Coordinates of C-alpha atoms and ligand atoms in Angstrom, one line a residue:
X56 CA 0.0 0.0 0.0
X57 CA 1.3 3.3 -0.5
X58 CA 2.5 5.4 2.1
X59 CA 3.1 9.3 2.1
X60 CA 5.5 9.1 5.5
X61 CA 7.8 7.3 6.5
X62 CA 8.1 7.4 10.4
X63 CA 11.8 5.9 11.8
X64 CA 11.4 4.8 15.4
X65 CA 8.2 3.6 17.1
X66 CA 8.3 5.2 20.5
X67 CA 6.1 7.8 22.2
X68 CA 7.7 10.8 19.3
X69 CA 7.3 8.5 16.6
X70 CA 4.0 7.3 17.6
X71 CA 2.6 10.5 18.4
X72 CA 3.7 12.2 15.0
X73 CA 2.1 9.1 13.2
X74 CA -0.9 9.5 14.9
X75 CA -1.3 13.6 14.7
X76 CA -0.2 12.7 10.9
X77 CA -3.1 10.5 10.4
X78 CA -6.0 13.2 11.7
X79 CA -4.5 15.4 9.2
X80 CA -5.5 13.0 6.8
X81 CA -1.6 11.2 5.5
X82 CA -0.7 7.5 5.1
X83 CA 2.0 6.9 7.7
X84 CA 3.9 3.6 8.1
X85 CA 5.9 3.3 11.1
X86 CA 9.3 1.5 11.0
X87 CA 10.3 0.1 14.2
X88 CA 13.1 -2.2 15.0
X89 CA 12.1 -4.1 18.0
X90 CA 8.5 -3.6 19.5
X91 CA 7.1 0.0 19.5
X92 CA 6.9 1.7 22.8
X93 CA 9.6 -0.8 24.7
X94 CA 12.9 2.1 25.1
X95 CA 13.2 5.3 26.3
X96 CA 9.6 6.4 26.8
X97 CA 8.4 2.6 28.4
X98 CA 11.2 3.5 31.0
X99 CA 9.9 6.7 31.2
X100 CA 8.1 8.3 34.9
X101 CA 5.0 9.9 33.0
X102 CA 5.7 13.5 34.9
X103 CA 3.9 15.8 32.1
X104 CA 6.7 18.5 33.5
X105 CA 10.3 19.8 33.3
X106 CA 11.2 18.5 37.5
X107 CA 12.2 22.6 38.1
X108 CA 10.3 24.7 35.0
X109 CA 11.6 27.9 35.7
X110 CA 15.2 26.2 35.3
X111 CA 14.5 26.0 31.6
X112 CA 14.9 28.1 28.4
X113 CA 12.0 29.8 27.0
X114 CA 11.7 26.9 24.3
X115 CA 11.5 24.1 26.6
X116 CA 8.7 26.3 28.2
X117 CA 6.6 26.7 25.3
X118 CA 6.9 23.3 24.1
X119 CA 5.3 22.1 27.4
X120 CA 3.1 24.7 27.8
X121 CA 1.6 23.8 24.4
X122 CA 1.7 20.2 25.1
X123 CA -0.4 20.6 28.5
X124 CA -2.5 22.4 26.7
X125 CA -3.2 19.5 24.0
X126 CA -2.5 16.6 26.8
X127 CA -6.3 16.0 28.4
X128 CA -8.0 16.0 25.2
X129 CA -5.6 13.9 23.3
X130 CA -6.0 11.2 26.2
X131 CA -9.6 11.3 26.4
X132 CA -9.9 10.5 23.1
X133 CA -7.7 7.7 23.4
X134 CA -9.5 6.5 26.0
X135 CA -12.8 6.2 24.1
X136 CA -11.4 5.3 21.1
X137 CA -9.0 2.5 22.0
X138 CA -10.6 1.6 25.6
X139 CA -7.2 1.8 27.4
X140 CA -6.6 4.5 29.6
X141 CA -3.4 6.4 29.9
X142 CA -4.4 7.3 33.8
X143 CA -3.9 11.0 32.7
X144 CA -4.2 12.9 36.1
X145 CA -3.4 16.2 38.0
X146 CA -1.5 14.6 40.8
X147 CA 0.3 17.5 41.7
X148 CA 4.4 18.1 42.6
X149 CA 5.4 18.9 46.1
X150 CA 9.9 20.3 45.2
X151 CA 11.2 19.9 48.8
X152 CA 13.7 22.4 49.6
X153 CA 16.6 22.4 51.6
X154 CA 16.6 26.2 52.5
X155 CA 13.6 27.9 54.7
X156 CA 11.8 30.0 51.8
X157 CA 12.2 28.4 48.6
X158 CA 10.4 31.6 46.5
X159 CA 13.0 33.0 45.6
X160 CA 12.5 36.4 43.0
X161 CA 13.9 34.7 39.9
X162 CA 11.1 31.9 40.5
X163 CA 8.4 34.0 41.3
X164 CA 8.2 36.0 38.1
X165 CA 8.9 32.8 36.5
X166 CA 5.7 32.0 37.6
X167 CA 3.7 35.1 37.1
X168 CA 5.1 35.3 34.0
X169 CA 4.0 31.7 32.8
X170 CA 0.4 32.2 34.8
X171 CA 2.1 28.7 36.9
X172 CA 0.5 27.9 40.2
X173 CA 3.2 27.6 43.0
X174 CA 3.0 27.7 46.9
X175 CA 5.5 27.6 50.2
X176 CA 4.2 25.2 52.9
X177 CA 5.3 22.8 54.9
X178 CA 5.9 19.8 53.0
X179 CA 3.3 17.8 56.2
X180 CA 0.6 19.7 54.7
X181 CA 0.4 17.4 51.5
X182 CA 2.3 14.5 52.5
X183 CA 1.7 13.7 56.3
X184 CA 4.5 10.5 55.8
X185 CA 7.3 12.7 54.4
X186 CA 10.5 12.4 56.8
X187 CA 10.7 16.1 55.5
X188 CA 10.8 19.0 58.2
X189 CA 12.0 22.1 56.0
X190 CA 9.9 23.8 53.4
X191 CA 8.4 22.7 50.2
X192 CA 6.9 24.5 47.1
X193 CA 3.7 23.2 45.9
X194 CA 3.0 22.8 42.3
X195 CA -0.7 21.6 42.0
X196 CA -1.2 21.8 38.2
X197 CA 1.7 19.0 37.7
X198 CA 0.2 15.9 36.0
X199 CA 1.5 12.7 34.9
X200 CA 0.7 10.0 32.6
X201 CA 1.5 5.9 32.9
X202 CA 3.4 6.3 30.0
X203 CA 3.5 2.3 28.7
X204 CA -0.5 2.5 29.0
X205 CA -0.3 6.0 27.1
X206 CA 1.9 3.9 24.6
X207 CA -0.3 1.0 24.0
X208 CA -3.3 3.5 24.0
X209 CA -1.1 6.0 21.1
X210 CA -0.1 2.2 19.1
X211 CA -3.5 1.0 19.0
X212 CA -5.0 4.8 18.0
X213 CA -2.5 4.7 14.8
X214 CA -3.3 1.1 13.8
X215 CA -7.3 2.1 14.0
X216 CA -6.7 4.9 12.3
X217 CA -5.4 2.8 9.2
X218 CA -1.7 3.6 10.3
X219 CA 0.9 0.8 9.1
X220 CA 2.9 -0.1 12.0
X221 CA 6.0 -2.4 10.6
X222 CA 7.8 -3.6 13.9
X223 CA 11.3 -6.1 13.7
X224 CA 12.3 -3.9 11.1
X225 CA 15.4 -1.8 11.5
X226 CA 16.7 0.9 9.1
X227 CA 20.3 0.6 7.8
X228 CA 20.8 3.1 5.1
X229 CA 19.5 5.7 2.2
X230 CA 18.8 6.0 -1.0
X231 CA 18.9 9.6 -2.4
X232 CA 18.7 11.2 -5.5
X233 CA 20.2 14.7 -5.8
X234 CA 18.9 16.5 -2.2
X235 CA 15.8 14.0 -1.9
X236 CA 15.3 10.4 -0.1
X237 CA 14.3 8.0 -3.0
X238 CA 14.0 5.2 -0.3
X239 CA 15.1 3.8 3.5
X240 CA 16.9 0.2 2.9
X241 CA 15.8 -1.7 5.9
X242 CA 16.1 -5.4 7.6
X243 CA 13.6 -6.0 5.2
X244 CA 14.0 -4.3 2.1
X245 CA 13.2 -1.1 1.2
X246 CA 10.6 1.6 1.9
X247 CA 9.4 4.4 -0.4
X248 CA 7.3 7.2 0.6
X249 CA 7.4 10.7 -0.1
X250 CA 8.6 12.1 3.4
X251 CA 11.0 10.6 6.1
X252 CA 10.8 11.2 9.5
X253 CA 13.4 10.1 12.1
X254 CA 12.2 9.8 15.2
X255 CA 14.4 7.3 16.6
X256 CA 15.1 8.6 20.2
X257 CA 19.3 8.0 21.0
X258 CA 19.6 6.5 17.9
X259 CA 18.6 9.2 16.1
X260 CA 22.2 10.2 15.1
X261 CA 23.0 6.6 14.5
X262 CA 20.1 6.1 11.7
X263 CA 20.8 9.7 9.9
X264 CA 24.9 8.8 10.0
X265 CA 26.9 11.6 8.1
X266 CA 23.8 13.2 7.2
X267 CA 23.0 14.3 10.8
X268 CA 24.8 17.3 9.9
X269 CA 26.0 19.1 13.3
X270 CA 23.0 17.6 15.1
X271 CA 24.2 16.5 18.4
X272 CA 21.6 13.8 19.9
X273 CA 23.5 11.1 22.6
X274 CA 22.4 8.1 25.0
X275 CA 21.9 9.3 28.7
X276 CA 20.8 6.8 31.0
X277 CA 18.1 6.5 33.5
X278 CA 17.6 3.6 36.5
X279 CA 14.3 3.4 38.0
X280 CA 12.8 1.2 40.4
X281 CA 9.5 0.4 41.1
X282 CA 7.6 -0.4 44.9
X283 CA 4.3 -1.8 45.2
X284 CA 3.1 0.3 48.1
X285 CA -0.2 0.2 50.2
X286 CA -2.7 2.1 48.4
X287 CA -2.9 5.6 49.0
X288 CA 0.2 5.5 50.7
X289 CA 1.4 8.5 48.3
X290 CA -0.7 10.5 45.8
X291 CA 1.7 13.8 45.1
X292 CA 4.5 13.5 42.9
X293 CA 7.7 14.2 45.8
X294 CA 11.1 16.1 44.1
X295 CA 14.0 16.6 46.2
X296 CA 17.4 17.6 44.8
X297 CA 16.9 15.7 41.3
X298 CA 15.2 12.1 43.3
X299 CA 11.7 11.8 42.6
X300 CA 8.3 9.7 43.7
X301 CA 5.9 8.9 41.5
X302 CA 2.5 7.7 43.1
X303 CA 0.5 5.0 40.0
X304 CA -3.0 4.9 41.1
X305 CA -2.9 1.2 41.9
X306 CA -0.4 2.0 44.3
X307 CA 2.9 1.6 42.8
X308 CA 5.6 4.0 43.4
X309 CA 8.2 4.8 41.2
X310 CA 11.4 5.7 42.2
X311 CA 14.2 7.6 40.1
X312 CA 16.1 8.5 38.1
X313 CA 19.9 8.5 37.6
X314 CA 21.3 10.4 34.5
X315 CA 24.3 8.3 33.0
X316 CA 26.7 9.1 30.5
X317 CA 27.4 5.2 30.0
X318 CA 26.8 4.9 25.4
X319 CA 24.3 2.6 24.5
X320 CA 24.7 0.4 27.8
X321 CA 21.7 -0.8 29.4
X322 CA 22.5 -2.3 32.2
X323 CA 21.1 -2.2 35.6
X324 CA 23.5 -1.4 38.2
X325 CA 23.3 -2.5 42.1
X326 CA 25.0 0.8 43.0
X327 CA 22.2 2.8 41.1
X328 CA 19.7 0.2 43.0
X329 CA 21.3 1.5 46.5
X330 CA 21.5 4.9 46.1
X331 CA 17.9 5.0 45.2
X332 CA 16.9 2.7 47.4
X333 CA 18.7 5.0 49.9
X334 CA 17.3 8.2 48.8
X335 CA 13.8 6.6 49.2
X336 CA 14.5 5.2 52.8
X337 CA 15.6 9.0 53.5
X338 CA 12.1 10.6 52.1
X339 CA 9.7 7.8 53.0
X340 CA 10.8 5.7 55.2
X341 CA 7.3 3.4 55.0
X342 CA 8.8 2.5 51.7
X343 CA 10.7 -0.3 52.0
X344 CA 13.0 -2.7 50.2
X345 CA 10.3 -5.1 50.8
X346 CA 7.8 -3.3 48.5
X347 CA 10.7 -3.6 45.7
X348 CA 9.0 -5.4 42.5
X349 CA 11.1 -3.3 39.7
X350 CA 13.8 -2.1 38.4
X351 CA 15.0 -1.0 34.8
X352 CA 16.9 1.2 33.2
X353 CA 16.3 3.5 29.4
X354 CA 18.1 5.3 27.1
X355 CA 16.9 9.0 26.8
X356 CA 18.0 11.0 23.6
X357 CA 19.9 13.6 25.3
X358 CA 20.6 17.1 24.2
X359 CA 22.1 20.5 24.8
X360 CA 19.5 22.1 27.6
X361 CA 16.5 19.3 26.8
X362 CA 15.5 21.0 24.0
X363 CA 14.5 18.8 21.0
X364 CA 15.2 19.3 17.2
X365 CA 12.1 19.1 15.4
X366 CA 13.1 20.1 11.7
X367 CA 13.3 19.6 7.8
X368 CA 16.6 19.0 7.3
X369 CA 19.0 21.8 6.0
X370 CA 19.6 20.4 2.6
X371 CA 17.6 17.2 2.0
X372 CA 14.2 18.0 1.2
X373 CA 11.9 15.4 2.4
X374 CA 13.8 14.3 5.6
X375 CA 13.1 15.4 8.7
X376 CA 13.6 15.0 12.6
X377 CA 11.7 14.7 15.6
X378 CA 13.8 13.8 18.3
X379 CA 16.3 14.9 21.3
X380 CA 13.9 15.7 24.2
X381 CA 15.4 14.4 26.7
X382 CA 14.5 14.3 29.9
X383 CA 11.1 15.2 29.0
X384 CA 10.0 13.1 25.6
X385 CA 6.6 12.5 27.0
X386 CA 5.9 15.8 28.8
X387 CA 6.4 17.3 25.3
X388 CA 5.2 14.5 22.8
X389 CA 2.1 16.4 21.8
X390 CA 3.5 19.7 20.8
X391 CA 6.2 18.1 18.6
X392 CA 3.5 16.2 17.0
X393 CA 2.1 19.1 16.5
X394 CA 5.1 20.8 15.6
X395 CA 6.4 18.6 13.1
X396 CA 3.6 17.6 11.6
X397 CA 2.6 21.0 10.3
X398 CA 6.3 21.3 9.2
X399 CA 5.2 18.1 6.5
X400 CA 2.5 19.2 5.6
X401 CA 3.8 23.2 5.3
X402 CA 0.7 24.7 7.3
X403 CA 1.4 27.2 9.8
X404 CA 1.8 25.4 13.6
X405 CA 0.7 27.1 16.7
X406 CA 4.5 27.6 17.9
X407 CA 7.5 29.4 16.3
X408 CA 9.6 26.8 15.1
X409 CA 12.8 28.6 15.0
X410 CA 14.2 27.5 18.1
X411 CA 13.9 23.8 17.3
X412 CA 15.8 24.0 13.9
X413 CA 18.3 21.7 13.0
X414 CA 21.7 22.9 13.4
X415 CA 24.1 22.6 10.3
Ligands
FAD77 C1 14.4 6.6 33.7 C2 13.7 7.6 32.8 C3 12.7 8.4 33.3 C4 12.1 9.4 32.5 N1 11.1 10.1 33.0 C5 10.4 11.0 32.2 C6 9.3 11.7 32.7 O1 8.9 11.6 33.9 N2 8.7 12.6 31.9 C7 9.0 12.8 30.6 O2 8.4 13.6 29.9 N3 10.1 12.1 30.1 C8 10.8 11.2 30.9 N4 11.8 10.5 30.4 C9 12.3 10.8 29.0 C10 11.5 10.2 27.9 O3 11.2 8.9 28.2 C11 12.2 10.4 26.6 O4 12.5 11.7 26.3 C12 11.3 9.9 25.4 O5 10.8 8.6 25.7 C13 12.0 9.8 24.1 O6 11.1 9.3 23.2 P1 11.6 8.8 21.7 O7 10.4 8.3 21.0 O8 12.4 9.9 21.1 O9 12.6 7.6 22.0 P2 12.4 6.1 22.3 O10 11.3 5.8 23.2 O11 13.8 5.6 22.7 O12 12.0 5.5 20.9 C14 13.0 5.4 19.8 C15 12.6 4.2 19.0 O13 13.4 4.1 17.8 C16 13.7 2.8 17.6 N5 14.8 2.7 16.7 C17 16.1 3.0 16.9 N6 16.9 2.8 15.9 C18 16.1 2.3 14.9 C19 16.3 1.9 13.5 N7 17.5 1.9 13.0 N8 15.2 1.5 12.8 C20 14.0 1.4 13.3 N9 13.7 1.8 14.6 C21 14.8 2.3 15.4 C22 13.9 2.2 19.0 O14 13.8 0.8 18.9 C23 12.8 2.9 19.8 O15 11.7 2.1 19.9 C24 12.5 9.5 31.1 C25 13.4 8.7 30.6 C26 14.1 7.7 31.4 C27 15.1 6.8 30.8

């Protein structure tokens, strides 16, 4: 069947540009080398916000701001569409602090200035169990997702909507003529379509090879683990000093993250295990090794201040990239959907696309 887009890489960037490529009426086959949805983004806490927003360039800012904007509708129809739910919810971010008053002037107009809900309490207030005696700041619009259900709800949303979805297949090379993809050699043979999007996470720079230009997307590694808690033994997301907890509503916890400059290695660690395990004990101490059912670790496409290139490329014509988001791929899947997929088709997107250009 033939297919106007190509889309390299099948996790929650590549699944989410298929899928906002698909209302806007394209034919989008997904090329994925293992099984969509299992890197980065599986691995992935759901927190639908940079951990410290004000601590962010303007462009990470807008990128969220438009994704929160697009995130409850997009799940809802998910949910009624596919019947999975992605547990979207408003959960809430208490950022502990280590000094009394953690408003400090910089953040403040940060926050007027971004109409971004924050208040200094004491951290008891929200989360009776905390060990936690200093102050906190309270970010009550913070929401998260469950991000593999938001996966399998974002697969099964494409694939309804007529979306080819081509998984064990891995792309190795190009063909071009003059500045123009003809075709993507894969495991499998080869795929034409008139655009090529490479959404490939870490990889990213791997797939394009020595037409990535001066792009500069790299591995960074994240260790989680995972607690199955008591219900309701935690319902607020809990920051301190780059540690979170993240409360699932069936009582899980998550636990992370560590940030890794190890390549493409995978590997659990146990000294990643005990220093979160300790940082845990430290914050909640009714979380205990016990309640330990998890641990993993992903590959997030790291960049230069977590801000993502989402871009034609500079001289090839039909090729284009969605992809170095960091820390926050799922917080901002939405708005590079958006993003890109107006780029394709050349309509006008609701952002300036300037600061996401690639670099050449
Ligand atoms: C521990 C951890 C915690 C995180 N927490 C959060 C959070 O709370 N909130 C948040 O917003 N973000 C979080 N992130 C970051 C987020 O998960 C990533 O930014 C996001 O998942 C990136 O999505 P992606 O689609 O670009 O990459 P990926 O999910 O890695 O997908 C890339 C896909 O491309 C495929 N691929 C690669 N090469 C090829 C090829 N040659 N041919 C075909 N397919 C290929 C891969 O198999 C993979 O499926 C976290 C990440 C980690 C690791």
């Amino acid at each position: 069947m033939a297919t106007d887009v190509v889309v390299i890489g099948g996790g929650v960037i590549g699944l989410a540009t298929a899928h906002e490529l698909l209302r806007l009426g394209a034919r989008v086959t997904i090329l994925e080398r293992s099984y969509c949805g299992k890197e980065s983004s599986w691995a992935g806490g759901g927190i639908l916000s940079p951990l410290l927003p004000w601590d962010y360039h303007d462009s990470v800012t807008q990128l969220v701001q438009l994704s929160n904007k697009l995130f409850p509708k997009l799940v809802e129809e998910l949910r009624q569409e596919t019947g999975i739910s992605p547990e979207y919810q408003t959960c809430g971010m208490l950022v502990l602090s280590d000094v009394k008053n953690t408003q400090d002037d910089a953040v403040k107009i940060w926050c007027d200035r971004n109409i971004f809900s924050i208040k200094n309490l004491s951290p008891h207030e929200i989360v009776p169990e905390l060990t936690w005696d200093k102050s906190a700041l309270w970010l009550p619009a913070v929401a998260q997702v469950r991000s593999p259900r938001f996966l399998q709800a974002l697969k099964k949303s494409v694939e309804l909507s007529g979306g080819i979805i081509s998984e064990h297949v891995e792309v190795k090379s190009w063909k071009f003529k003059h500045a123009h993809v003809e075709s993507v050699i894969t495991s499998q043979g080869e795929h034409v379509a008139q655009h090529y999007i490479v959404a490939a996470g870490a990889w990213s720079q791997e797939v394009l090879s020595e037409y990535a230009l001066k792009m500069n997307v790299y591995p960074v590694r994240g260790q989680m683990l995972l607690f199955r808690a008591p219900l309701g033994l935690l319902k607020t997301i809990v920051f301190h000093n780059g540690f979170y907890l993240i409360p699932r509503q069936d009582g899980h916890i998550l636990a992370g993250s560590t940030m890794e400059n190890v390549g493409f290695n995978k590997n659990i660690t146990n000294d990643a295990r005990e220093e979160l395990l300790a940082k845990t004990r430290t914050l909640l101490p009714m979380l205990t090794e016990e309640m330990l059912v998890g641990h993993w670790a992903g590959l997030r496409p790291g960049s230069y201040g977590n801000i993502p290139i989402i871009s034609r490329h500079p001289v090839i014509t039909n090729l284009y990239l969605n992809s170095g988001h960091h820390r926050y791929g799922v917080t901002m899947a939405p708005g590079s959907a958006h993003l890109l997929s107006k780029t394709v088709i050349n309509n006008l997107p609701s952002l300036d696309s300037a600061p996401y250009h690639w670099p050449n």
